[in-house]
Amino acid sequence: MQLSWLKKEFHLNLRIHPIGVVLAVLYALSYWIARGTSVDQFYLPAGVRVAALLLAPPRYWPYLIAGEYLFFAQARFPLIEKYGLAWVVIASAVLMPTVALIVHAHRRLMASNNESWLLSVAVLAALSVSLLNQGLAYLLMPTLHDAVSWTGVARYVIGDYLGILIFAPLALLWTRRHVAYVATRGWSFALPVSLGLIVLLGLAAMRLPESNAIAKHSLHLAMMFPAIALTCLYGWRGAAVSVVTLNLTIGLTLQSTGLPGSFDDTTFLSQQILAVTGTTLLLLGSTISHHYHRFKQRDRLGNRALDLARISHLASEQDMRERALHMKRISDDIDTSFSKAVEWLKERGHHAPAMDMLRSNLAHSLQFREQMSLVYPTEIEYSGLYVALRIGGIAEAWNATDRIARPLLAGDPCQLSLGLQLAAYRSLSDAVGLLLRSEHGYLQIRTRCGKRGDTRGIVMTIALLDPTRRLTRSTAAQAMELLGGRVLAYGGTVQCRRNRIRLTLIEMPVTYRVPSGLSTDQIMPPAVL
């Protein structure tokens, strides 16, 4: 009853999770195995500690602290008489909480696309743990004051840092496994080849005698080049995998007694260079991946804008289609009314006025249908773009100008989507209209539909028949402004060269779907071909 207020205020929950107990035992076992294969300059338990904190949710961190204390309890209990109870208890209890606080301080940075924060965690963890170990040894073990030195601190810092670079990048790779990254096309074989080359060079260096230190260090430096290649191709993922491979290849060849104080002077210089190189590679890889994700985000936004532009154009075409159908119904009603009036006049013997009315109605009905075809070319839905250009209202309008030669149409437009055919129709109509208004002389229209690889499209050229003439600057500027928006929405280009306008439209896949309302397929029904 006395502690009820405390539980109410602080929401204490002392329930022990079985998963947490298993996690603590596994962590203690992993720490013990890593400690047995480590030397001071290559301290794997430091990497196990950081990797466990990165992989486990914060609610399980107390179990990790308990697991590490469990290992130190069985490892340092026999040392109580030699070094004292204070050192065994305090030095074993402060390391994991300190690193946990460092990782927790970086939790906000972990949500970003830049993985350079991992180096900050590695540096701070290595410095903090090394200073705590040496400082507590100096304070709590007066008989070992001479063993504590800045040289030892530097050696432990490098060892902890290299150990962290072994396991922490792998843990981060696992947590970011769902984030997509595509390497340069055609270079998928680079990963196994580069990793294999790193291992071969490391094994070759291991076989050299200790007297040939220069050649051994040269091979260690040569291992950096495949790592650099992987970093450039795969970003921070390539850097993480290559740095881990470099550290393991060099570190596992070190001679270890499994006891504290194991050290290999011969390889220490190479490991110092490796620490600097690994840091540089991870920074470079993080920068590459950061800019890659920014590029992909901008690319997605650009594709979304193009999709929305195409959907907007198709919605406008659907509106004009409805207007054209409404105009057709009006035209049919007018024709029916004229037919009834003609029949009424014939029944009463007024054949001449009836025939005049019939001829007038036919002429006006033809003109009305031509204008209706210009509003929306229904022929495209049933016969394709080229039929609409040859027999539709636009063909009559072009023939009436007496300035346009017979169009040269090549390829099969029926292989293109209805949206692309409509965009080509509107672009061609606008370009011809612009040249008719702004330039003098005859025009020649050429189009070609085709396929290159998996890409389908159409190329249209509207040129002045006189090859010695050139388009004026004002005409070229108007063409870019008038045609650029629709052509860009379909992944094409507008080019004004010498005496011609050249348009290219490409079949673009829809990469963004409107979250609500009509889809592209619903806005514009497929053509009946």
Coordinates of C-alpha atoms in Angstrom, one line a residue:
M1 CA 0.0 0.0 0.0
Q2 CA 2.8 2.4 0.8
L3 CA 4.3 2.0 -2.8
S4 CA 0.9 2.3 -4.6
W5 CA 1.4 6.1 -5.1
L6 CA 4.8 5.5 -6.6
K7 CA 3.5 3.0 -9.1
K8 CA 0.6 5.3 -9.9
E9 CA 2.8 8.3 -10.5
F10 CA 5.7 6.6 -12.4
H11 CA 3.7 3.7 -14.0
L12 CA 6.2 1.1 -12.7
N13 CA 6.0 -2.2 -14.6
L14 CA 8.3 -4.9 -13.2
R15 CA 6.9 -7.7 -15.3
I16 CA 9.8 -9.7 -16.9
H17 CA 9.4 -10.6 -20.5
P18 CA 10.6 -14.1 -21.5
I19 CA 11.9 -12.6 -24.8
G20 CA 14.0 -10.2 -22.8
V21 CA 15.5 -12.9 -20.7
V22 CA 16.4 -14.9 -23.8
L23 CA 17.9 -11.7 -25.3
A24 CA 20.0 -11.1 -22.2
V25 CA 21.4 -14.7 -22.3
L26 CA 22.1 -14.5 -26.0
Y27 CA 23.9 -11.2 -25.6
A28 CA 26.0 -12.5 -22.8
L29 CA 27.0 -15.5 -24.9
S30 CA 27.8 -13.4 -27.9
Y31 CA 29.9 -11.0 -25.7
W32 CA 31.8 -14.0 -24.3
I33 CA 32.5 -15.5 -27.8
A34 CA 33.6 -12.1 -29.1
R35 CA 35.9 -11.5 -26.1
G36 CA 37.7 -14.8 -26.6
T37 CA 38.6 -13.9 -30.2
S38 CA 39.7 -10.3 -29.6
V39 CA 42.8 -8.4 -29.0
D40 CA 43.1 -5.0 -27.5
Q41 CA 43.6 -3.4 -30.8
F42 CA 40.7 -5.2 -32.3
Y43 CA 38.0 -5.4 -29.6
L44 CA 34.9 -7.2 -31.0
P45 CA 32.7 -6.9 -27.8
A46 CA 32.6 -3.1 -28.4
G47 CA 30.9 -3.8 -31.8
V48 CA 28.6 -6.4 -30.3
R49 CA 27.5 -3.9 -27.7
V50 CA 26.6 -1.2 -30.2
A51 CA 25.0 -3.6 -32.7
A52 CA 22.8 -5.0 -30.0
L53 CA 21.6 -1.5 -29.1
L54 CA 20.9 -0.8 -32.8
L55 CA 18.9 -4.0 -33.3
A56 CA 16.9 -4.2 -30.1
P57 CA 14.1 -1.7 -29.3
P58 CA 14.8 0.6 -26.4
R59 CA 12.3 -1.3 -24.2
Y60 CA 14.7 -4.3 -24.3
W61 CA 17.8 -2.3 -23.4
P62 CA 17.6 -3.1 -19.7
Y63 CA 17.9 -6.8 -20.6
L64 CA 21.0 -6.0 -22.6
I65 CA 22.5 -4.2 -19.6
A66 CA 21.6 -7.2 -17.5
G67 CA 23.2 -9.6 -20.0
E68 CA 26.5 -7.6 -20.1
Y69 CA 26.6 -7.5 -16.3
L70 CA 25.9 -11.3 -16.3
F71 CA 29.1 -11.8 -18.4
F72 CA 31.2 -9.5 -16.2
A73 CA 29.9 -11.2 -13.1
Q74 CA 31.2 -14.6 -14.1
A75 CA 34.4 -13.2 -15.7
R76 CA 35.5 -10.8 -12.9
F77 CA 34.2 -12.6 -9.8
P78 CA 37.5 -14.5 -9.4
L79 CA 39.4 -11.1 -9.6
I80 CA 37.7 -9.6 -6.6
E81 CA 40.6 -10.5 -4.2
K82 CA 43.2 -9.2 -6.7
Y83 CA 41.6 -5.9 -7.8
G84 CA 38.9 -5.2 -5.2
L85 CA 35.1 -5.4 -5.1
A86 CA 34.6 -1.7 -6.0
W87 CA 36.3 -2.1 -9.4
V88 CA 34.5 -5.3 -10.2
V89 CA 31.1 -3.9 -9.4
I90 CA 31.4 -0.3 -10.7
A91 CA 33.5 -1.0 -13.8
S92 CA 31.2 -3.7 -14.9
A93 CA 28.0 -1.7 -14.5
V94 CA 28.7 1.7 -16.2
L95 CA 29.9 0.7 -19.7
M96 CA 26.6 -0.6 -21.3
P97 CA 24.4 2.3 -19.9
T98 CA 26.9 4.8 -21.2
V99 CA 26.8 3.5 -24.7
A100 CA 23.0 3.2 -24.5
L101 CA 22.8 6.9 -23.7
I102 CA 25.0 7.7 -26.7
V103 CA 22.9 5.6 -29.0
H104 CA 19.7 7.1 -27.6
A105 CA 21.0 10.6 -28.2
H106 CA 21.3 9.7 -31.9
R107 CA 17.8 8.2 -32.2
R108 CA 16.5 11.3 -34.0
L109 CA 19.3 11.3 -36.5
M110 CA 18.6 7.6 -37.3
A111 CA 15.4 8.5 -39.1
S112 CA 17.4 10.5 -41.7
N113 CA 18.7 9.2 -45.0
N114 CA 22.3 10.1 -44.0
E115 CA 24.0 7.3 -42.1
S116 CA 27.1 9.3 -41.1
W117 CA 25.7 9.4 -37.5
L118 CA 27.0 5.9 -37.1
L119 CA 30.5 7.2 -37.1
S120 CA 29.6 9.6 -34.4
V121 CA 28.2 6.8 -32.3
A122 CA 31.4 4.7 -32.9
V123 CA 33.7 7.5 -32.0
L124 CA 31.9 8.5 -28.8
A125 CA 31.3 5.0 -27.7
A126 CA 35.0 4.1 -28.2
L127 CA 36.2 7.2 -26.4
S128 CA 33.8 6.9 -23.5
V129 CA 34.3 3.2 -22.9
S130 CA 38.1 3.5 -23.1
L131 CA 38.3 6.5 -20.8
L132 CA 35.9 4.8 -18.3
N133 CA 38.0 1.7 -18.3
Q134 CA 41.3 3.5 -17.8
G135 CA 39.9 6.1 -15.4
L136 CA 38.2 3.6 -13.1
A137 CA 41.3 1.4 -13.2
Y138 CA 43.3 4.4 -12.1
L139 CA 40.9 5.4 -9.4
L140 CA 39.9 2.0 -8.0
M141 CA 43.1 0.0 -8.5
P142 CA 45.9 2.2 -6.9
T143 CA 48.4 -0.6 -7.4
L144 CA 48.1 -0.4 -11.2
H145 CA 48.7 3.3 -11.6
D146 CA 51.8 2.7 -13.7
A147 CA 49.8 0.5 -16.1
V148 CA 47.4 3.3 -17.0
S149 CA 48.8 5.6 -19.8
W150 CA 47.6 7.7 -22.7
T151 CA 49.3 5.1 -25.0
G152 CA 47.0 2.5 -23.6
V153 CA 44.0 4.7 -24.0
A154 CA 44.8 5.3 -27.7
R155 CA 45.2 1.6 -28.3
Y156 CA 41.9 0.8 -26.6
V157 CA 40.1 3.5 -28.5
I158 CA 41.3 2.2 -31.9
G159 CA 40.5 -1.3 -30.9
D160 CA 37.0 -0.4 -29.8
Y161 CA 36.4 1.7 -32.8
L162 CA 37.5 -1.0 -35.2
G163 CA 35.3 -3.5 -33.3
I164 CA 32.4 -1.2 -33.7
L165 CA 33.0 -0.9 -37.4
I166 CA 32.7 -4.7 -37.7
F167 CA 29.2 -5.2 -36.3
A168 CA 27.5 -1.8 -36.2
P169 CA 27.3 -1.4 -40.1
L170 CA 25.9 -4.9 -40.4
A171 CA 23.3 -4.1 -37.8
L172 CA 22.4 -0.9 -39.6
L173 CA 22.2 -2.8 -42.9
W174 CA 19.7 -5.2 -41.4
T175 CA 17.5 -2.4 -40.0
R176 CA 17.6 -0.6 -43.4
R177 CA 17.1 -3.7 -45.5
H178 CA 13.7 -2.5 -46.8
V179 CA 15.2 0.7 -48.2
A180 CA 15.8 0.3 -51.9
Y181 CA 19.0 1.2 -53.6
V182 CA 19.9 0.2 -57.2
A183 CA 23.6 0.1 -58.2
T184 CA 24.9 1.2 -61.5
R185 CA 23.3 -1.1 -64.2
G186 CA 25.6 -3.9 -65.4
W187 CA 27.8 -3.8 -62.3
S188 CA 26.0 -6.4 -60.1
F189 CA 29.0 -8.7 -60.3
A190 CA 31.2 -6.0 -58.7
L191 CA 30.1 -7.0 -55.1
P192 CA 31.3 -10.7 -55.1
V193 CA 34.4 -9.9 -57.2
S194 CA 35.5 -7.0 -54.9
L195 CA 34.8 -8.9 -51.7
G196 CA 36.7 -11.9 -53.0
L197 CA 39.6 -9.7 -54.0
I198 CA 39.8 -8.2 -50.5
V199 CA 39.8 -11.6 -48.9
L200 CA 42.5 -12.9 -51.4
L201 CA 44.8 -9.9 -50.7
G202 CA 44.3 -10.4 -47.0
L203 CA 45.2 -14.1 -47.1
A204 CA 48.2 -13.2 -49.3
A205 CA 49.4 -10.7 -46.7
M206 CA 48.9 -13.3 -43.9
R207 CA 51.2 -15.8 -45.7
L208 CA 54.1 -13.3 -45.9
P209 CA 56.8 -13.7 -43.2
E210 CA 57.0 -11.1 -40.4
S211 CA 60.3 -9.9 -41.8
N212 CA 58.6 -8.7 -45.0
A213 CA 56.6 -6.0 -43.3
I214 CA 56.7 -3.5 -46.2
A215 CA 55.1 -6.0 -48.6
K216 CA 52.5 -7.0 -46.0
H217 CA 51.5 -3.3 -45.5
S218 CA 51.4 -2.8 -49.2
L219 CA 48.9 -5.7 -49.6
H220 CA 46.8 -4.2 -46.8
L221 CA 46.7 -0.9 -48.6
A222 CA 45.8 -2.6 -51.9
M223 CA 42.7 -4.0 -50.2
M224 CA 41.3 -0.5 -50.0
F225 CA 40.8 -0.2 -53.8
P226 CA 38.0 -2.8 -54.1
A227 CA 36.4 -1.2 -51.1
I228 CA 36.5 2.2 -52.8
A229 CA 34.9 0.7 -55.9
L230 CA 32.1 -0.8 -53.9
T231 CA 31.5 2.5 -52.1
C232 CA 31.2 4.4 -55.4
L233 CA 28.8 1.8 -56.8
Y234 CA 26.6 1.0 -53.8
G235 CA 26.9 4.0 -51.6
W236 CA 27.0 3.5 -47.8
R237 CA 25.9 -0.2 -48.2
G238 CA 29.0 -0.9 -50.3
A239 CA 31.1 1.0 -47.7
A240 CA 29.6 -0.9 -44.8
V241 CA 30.2 -4.3 -46.4
S242 CA 33.7 -3.5 -47.6
V243 CA 34.8 -2.0 -44.3
V244 CA 33.4 -5.1 -42.4
T245 CA 35.3 -7.4 -44.8
L246 CA 38.5 -5.3 -44.5
N247 CA 38.4 -5.4 -40.7
L248 CA 37.5 -9.1 -40.5
T249 CA 40.2 -10.1 -43.0
I250 CA 42.9 -8.3 -41.1
G251 CA 41.6 -8.7 -37.6
L252 CA 41.0 -12.5 -37.7
T253 CA 44.6 -13.1 -38.8
L254 CA 45.9 -11.5 -35.6
Q255 CA 47.3 -13.8 -32.9
S256 CA 45.1 -13.7 -29.8
T257 CA 45.6 -15.4 -26.4
G258 CA 42.0 -14.8 -25.4
L259 CA 43.3 -12.9 -22.3
P260 CA 43.3 -9.1 -21.7
G261 CA 46.4 -7.4 -23.0
S262 CA 46.7 -9.4 -26.2
F263 CA 48.4 -7.1 -28.8
D264 CA 50.0 -7.4 -32.2
D265 CA 52.6 -4.7 -32.9
T266 CA 53.2 -5.7 -36.5
T267 CA 49.6 -5.1 -37.7
F268 CA 48.8 -2.1 -35.5
L269 CA 50.1 0.4 -38.1
S270 CA 47.9 -1.2 -40.9
Q271 CA 44.9 -1.1 -38.5
Q272 CA 45.4 2.6 -37.8
I273 CA 45.4 3.3 -41.5
L274 CA 42.4 1.0 -41.8
A275 CA 40.5 3.0 -39.2
V276 CA 41.1 6.2 -41.1
T277 CA 40.2 4.6 -44.4
G278 CA 37.1 2.9 -43.0
T279 CA 35.9 6.2 -41.6
T280 CA 36.5 7.9 -44.9
L281 CA 34.7 5.2 -46.9
L282 CA 31.6 5.3 -44.6
L283 CA 31.5 9.1 -44.9
L284 CA 31.8 8.9 -48.6
G285 CA 29.2 6.2 -48.9
S286 CA 26.8 8.1 -46.6
T287 CA 27.2 11.2 -48.8
I288 CA 26.6 9.1 -52.0
S289 CA 23.5 7.4 -50.6
H290 CA 22.2 10.7 -49.2
H291 CA 22.3 12.4 -52.6
Y292 CA 21.0 9.3 -54.2
H293 CA 17.9 9.3 -52.0
R294 CA 17.4 13.0 -52.7
F295 CA 17.7 12.4 -56.4
K296 CA 15.2 9.6 -56.2
Q297 CA 12.8 11.7 -54.3
R298 CA 13.0 14.5 -56.8
D299 CA 12.6 11.9 -59.6
R300 CA 9.5 10.6 -58.0
L301 CA 8.1 14.1 -57.6
G302 CA 8.9 14.8 -61.2
N303 CA 7.2 11.6 -62.4
R304 CA 4.2 12.5 -60.3
A305 CA 4.0 15.9 -61.9
L306 CA 4.2 14.4 -65.4
D307 CA 1.5 11.9 -64.5
L308 CA -0.7 14.6 -63.2
A309 CA -0.1 16.7 -66.3
R310 CA -1.1 13.7 -68.6
I311 CA -4.1 13.0 -66.5
S312 CA -5.1 16.7 -66.7
H313 CA -4.7 16.6 -70.5
L314 CA -6.8 13.4 -70.7
A315 CA -9.5 14.9 -68.5
S316 CA -9.6 18.0 -70.8
E317 CA -9.9 15.6 -73.8
Q318 CA -12.8 13.8 -72.0
D319 CA -14.5 17.1 -71.5
M320 CA -14.2 18.0 -75.2
R321 CA -15.4 14.5 -76.1
E322 CA -18.5 15.0 -74.2
R323 CA -19.0 18.4 -75.8
A324 CA -18.5 16.8 -79.3
L325 CA -21.1 14.1 -78.5
H326 CA -23.5 16.8 -77.3
M327 CA -22.9 18.8 -80.5
K328 CA -23.6 15.6 -82.5
R329 CA -26.9 15.1 -80.8
I330 CA -27.8 18.7 -81.6
S331 CA -26.8 18.2 -85.2
D332 CA -28.8 15.1 -85.5
D333 CA -31.9 16.9 -84.1
I334 CA -31.4 19.7 -86.6
D335 CA -31.0 17.3 -89.5
T336 CA -34.2 15.5 -88.4
S337 CA -36.1 18.8 -88.2
F338 CA -34.9 19.8 -91.7
S339 CA -35.8 16.4 -93.1
K340 CA -39.4 16.8 -91.8
A341 CA -39.6 20.3 -93.2
V342 CA -38.4 19.1 -96.6
E343 CA -41.0 16.3 -96.6
W344 CA -43.7 18.7 -95.6
L345 CA -42.8 21.1 -98.5
K346 CA -42.7 18.2 -101.0
E347 CA -46.1 17.0 -99.9
R348 CA -47.6 20.4 -100.7
G349 CA -45.9 20.6 -104.1
H350 CA -43.1 23.0 -103.2
H351 CA -40.3 20.9 -104.7
A352 CA -37.9 23.8 -105.6
P353 CA -37.9 25.4 -102.1
A354 CA -37.6 21.9 -100.6
M355 CA -34.5 21.0 -102.7
D356 CA -32.9 24.4 -101.9
M357 CA -33.5 23.8 -98.2
L358 CA -32.0 20.3 -98.5
R359 CA -28.9 21.5 -100.2
S360 CA -28.4 24.3 -97.7
N361 CA -28.9 21.8 -94.8
L362 CA -26.3 19.3 -96.3
A363 CA -23.7 22.1 -96.7
H364 CA -24.2 23.5 -93.2
S365 CA -24.4 20.0 -91.7
L366 CA -21.0 19.1 -93.3
Q367 CA -19.4 22.3 -92.0
F368 CA -20.9 21.7 -88.6
R369 CA -19.5 18.1 -88.5
E370 CA -16.0 19.4 -89.6
Q371 CA -16.0 21.8 -86.7
M372 CA -17.2 19.1 -84.3
S373 CA -14.3 16.9 -85.5
L374 CA -11.9 19.7 -84.6
V375 CA -13.4 19.9 -81.1
Y376 CA -12.7 16.1 -80.6
P377 CA -11.6 13.7 -83.4
T378 CA -13.8 10.7 -82.7
E379 CA -12.1 8.9 -85.6
I380 CA -9.0 8.3 -83.4
E381 CA -11.0 6.0 -81.1
Y382 CA -12.0 3.7 -83.9
S383 CA -9.4 4.0 -86.7
G384 CA -6.4 5.7 -85.2
L385 CA -4.5 9.0 -85.6
Y386 CA -3.7 8.8 -89.3
V387 CA -7.4 8.3 -90.4
A388 CA -8.3 11.4 -88.3
L389 CA -5.6 13.4 -90.1
R390 CA -6.6 12.2 -93.6
I391 CA -10.4 12.4 -93.5
G392 CA -11.3 14.3 -90.3
G393 CA -12.2 18.0 -90.0
I394 CA -8.5 18.9 -89.6
A395 CA -7.8 17.6 -93.1
E396 CA -10.5 19.8 -94.6
A397 CA -9.2 22.8 -92.7
W398 CA -5.7 22.2 -94.0
N399 CA -6.9 21.7 -97.5
A400 CA -8.8 25.0 -97.4
T401 CA -5.6 26.9 -96.8
D402 CA -4.0 25.6 -100.1
R403 CA -0.6 25.8 -98.3
I404 CA -0.1 22.3 -97.0
A405 CA 1.3 19.4 -99.2
R406 CA -0.1 15.9 -98.7
P407 CA 1.1 14.6 -95.3
L408 CA 3.6 11.8 -95.3
L409 CA 2.4 9.4 -92.6
A410 CA 4.5 6.3 -91.8
G411 CA 4.2 3.6 -89.2
D412 CA 1.2 2.2 -87.3
P413 CA -0.3 4.7 -84.8
C414 CA -2.7 2.0 -83.5
Q415 CA 0.2 0.6 -81.5
L416 CA 0.2 3.7 -79.4
S417 CA -2.2 4.5 -76.5
L418 CA -5.2 6.7 -77.1
G419 CA -3.8 9.4 -74.8
L420 CA -0.6 9.6 -76.8
Q421 CA -2.5 9.7 -80.2
L422 CA -4.6 12.6 -78.8
A423 CA -1.5 14.4 -77.6
A424 CA 0.1 14.0 -81.0
Y425 CA -3.0 15.2 -82.8
R426 CA -3.3 18.4 -80.6
S427 CA 0.5 19.1 -80.9
L428 CA 0.4 18.7 -84.7
S429 CA -2.6 20.9 -85.0
D430 CA -1.1 23.6 -82.8
A431 CA 2.3 23.5 -84.7
V432 CA 0.7 23.7 -88.1
G433 CA -1.6 26.5 -87.0
L434 CA 1.4 28.4 -85.6
L435 CA 3.4 28.1 -88.9
L436 CA 0.3 29.1 -91.0
R437 CA -0.1 32.3 -88.9
S438 CA 3.6 33.2 -88.5
E439 CA 5.3 32.1 -91.7
H440 CA 4.8 32.3 -95.4
G441 CA 5.0 29.5 -98.0
Y442 CA 4.0 25.9 -98.2
L443 CA 4.3 23.4 -95.5
Q444 CA 5.2 19.7 -95.5
I445 CA 4.1 17.3 -92.6
R446 CA 5.9 14.1 -91.9
T447 CA 5.2 11.6 -89.1
R448 CA 6.6 8.3 -88.1
C449 CA 5.4 5.9 -85.4
G450 CA 7.8 3.2 -84.2
K451 CA 9.4 1.3 -81.4
R452 CA 12.9 1.2 -80.0
G453 CA 13.5 -1.5 -77.4
D454 CA 10.6 -1.3 -75.0
T455 CA 9.8 2.3 -75.9
R456 CA 7.1 3.3 -78.3
G457 CA 6.6 6.8 -79.7
I458 CA 5.9 9.1 -82.6
V459 CA 8.1 11.7 -84.4
M460 CA 6.4 14.6 -86.2
T461 CA 8.1 17.2 -88.4
I462 CA 6.4 20.3 -89.8
A463 CA 8.7 22.0 -92.2
L464 CA 8.7 24.9 -94.7
L465 CA 8.9 23.5 -98.3
D466 CA 11.5 26.1 -99.1
P467 CA 14.8 24.7 -97.6
T468 CA 16.5 28.0 -97.9
R469 CA 14.2 29.7 -95.4
R470 CA 14.5 29.6 -91.7
L471 CA 12.0 30.0 -88.9
T472 CA 12.1 33.4 -87.3
R473 CA 13.1 33.7 -83.6
S474 CA 9.7 34.7 -82.6
T475 CA 8.1 31.7 -84.2
A476 CA 10.6 29.3 -82.6
A477 CA 10.0 30.9 -79.2
Q478 CA 6.2 30.6 -79.6
A479 CA 6.6 27.0 -80.6
M480 CA 8.6 26.2 -77.5
E481 CA 6.0 27.9 -75.3
L482 CA 2.9 26.5 -77.1
L483 CA 4.1 22.9 -77.5
G484 CA 6.5 22.4 -74.6
G485 CA 4.0 21.6 -71.9
R486 CA 2.1 18.8 -73.6
V487 CA 5.3 17.3 -75.2
L488 CA 7.1 17.4 -71.8
A489 CA 4.2 15.6 -70.2
Y490 CA 4.7 12.7 -72.6
G491 CA 8.5 12.5 -72.2
G492 CA 9.2 14.1 -75.6
T493 CA 11.1 17.1 -77.0
V494 CA 10.5 20.1 -79.1
Q495 CA 13.2 21.2 -81.6
C496 CA 13.2 24.2 -83.9
R497 CA 15.9 23.8 -86.4
R498 CA 16.4 25.8 -89.6
N499 CA 13.0 25.6 -91.5
R500 CA 11.2 23.0 -89.3
I501 CA 9.6 22.1 -86.0
R502 CA 10.4 18.6 -84.8
L503 CA 8.2 17.0 -82.1
T504 CA 8.8 13.7 -80.3
L505 CA 6.3 12.0 -78.0
I506 CA 7.0 8.9 -76.1
E507 CA 4.7 6.3 -74.4
M508 CA 5.1 7.0 -70.7
P509 CA 4.1 4.5 -68.0
V510 CA 1.9 5.8 -65.2
T511 CA 4.1 5.9 -62.1
Y512 CA 1.6 7.8 -59.9
R513 CA -2.1 7.0 -59.5
V514 CA -4.6 9.6 -58.3
P515 CA -5.5 8.7 -54.7
S516 CA -9.2 9.4 -55.3
G517 CA -11.5 10.0 -58.2
L518 CA -11.1 8.6 -61.7
S519 CA -8.0 6.8 -62.9
T520 CA -6.4 7.4 -66.3
D521 CA -8.1 4.3 -67.8
Q522 CA -11.5 5.5 -66.5
I523 CA -11.1 9.0 -67.8
M524 CA -10.3 7.9 -71.3
P525 CA -11.7 4.6 -72.6
P526 CA -9.4 2.5 -74.8
A527 CA -9.6 2.9 -78.5
V528 CA -11.6 0.3 -80.5
L529 CA -9.0 -0.7 -83.1

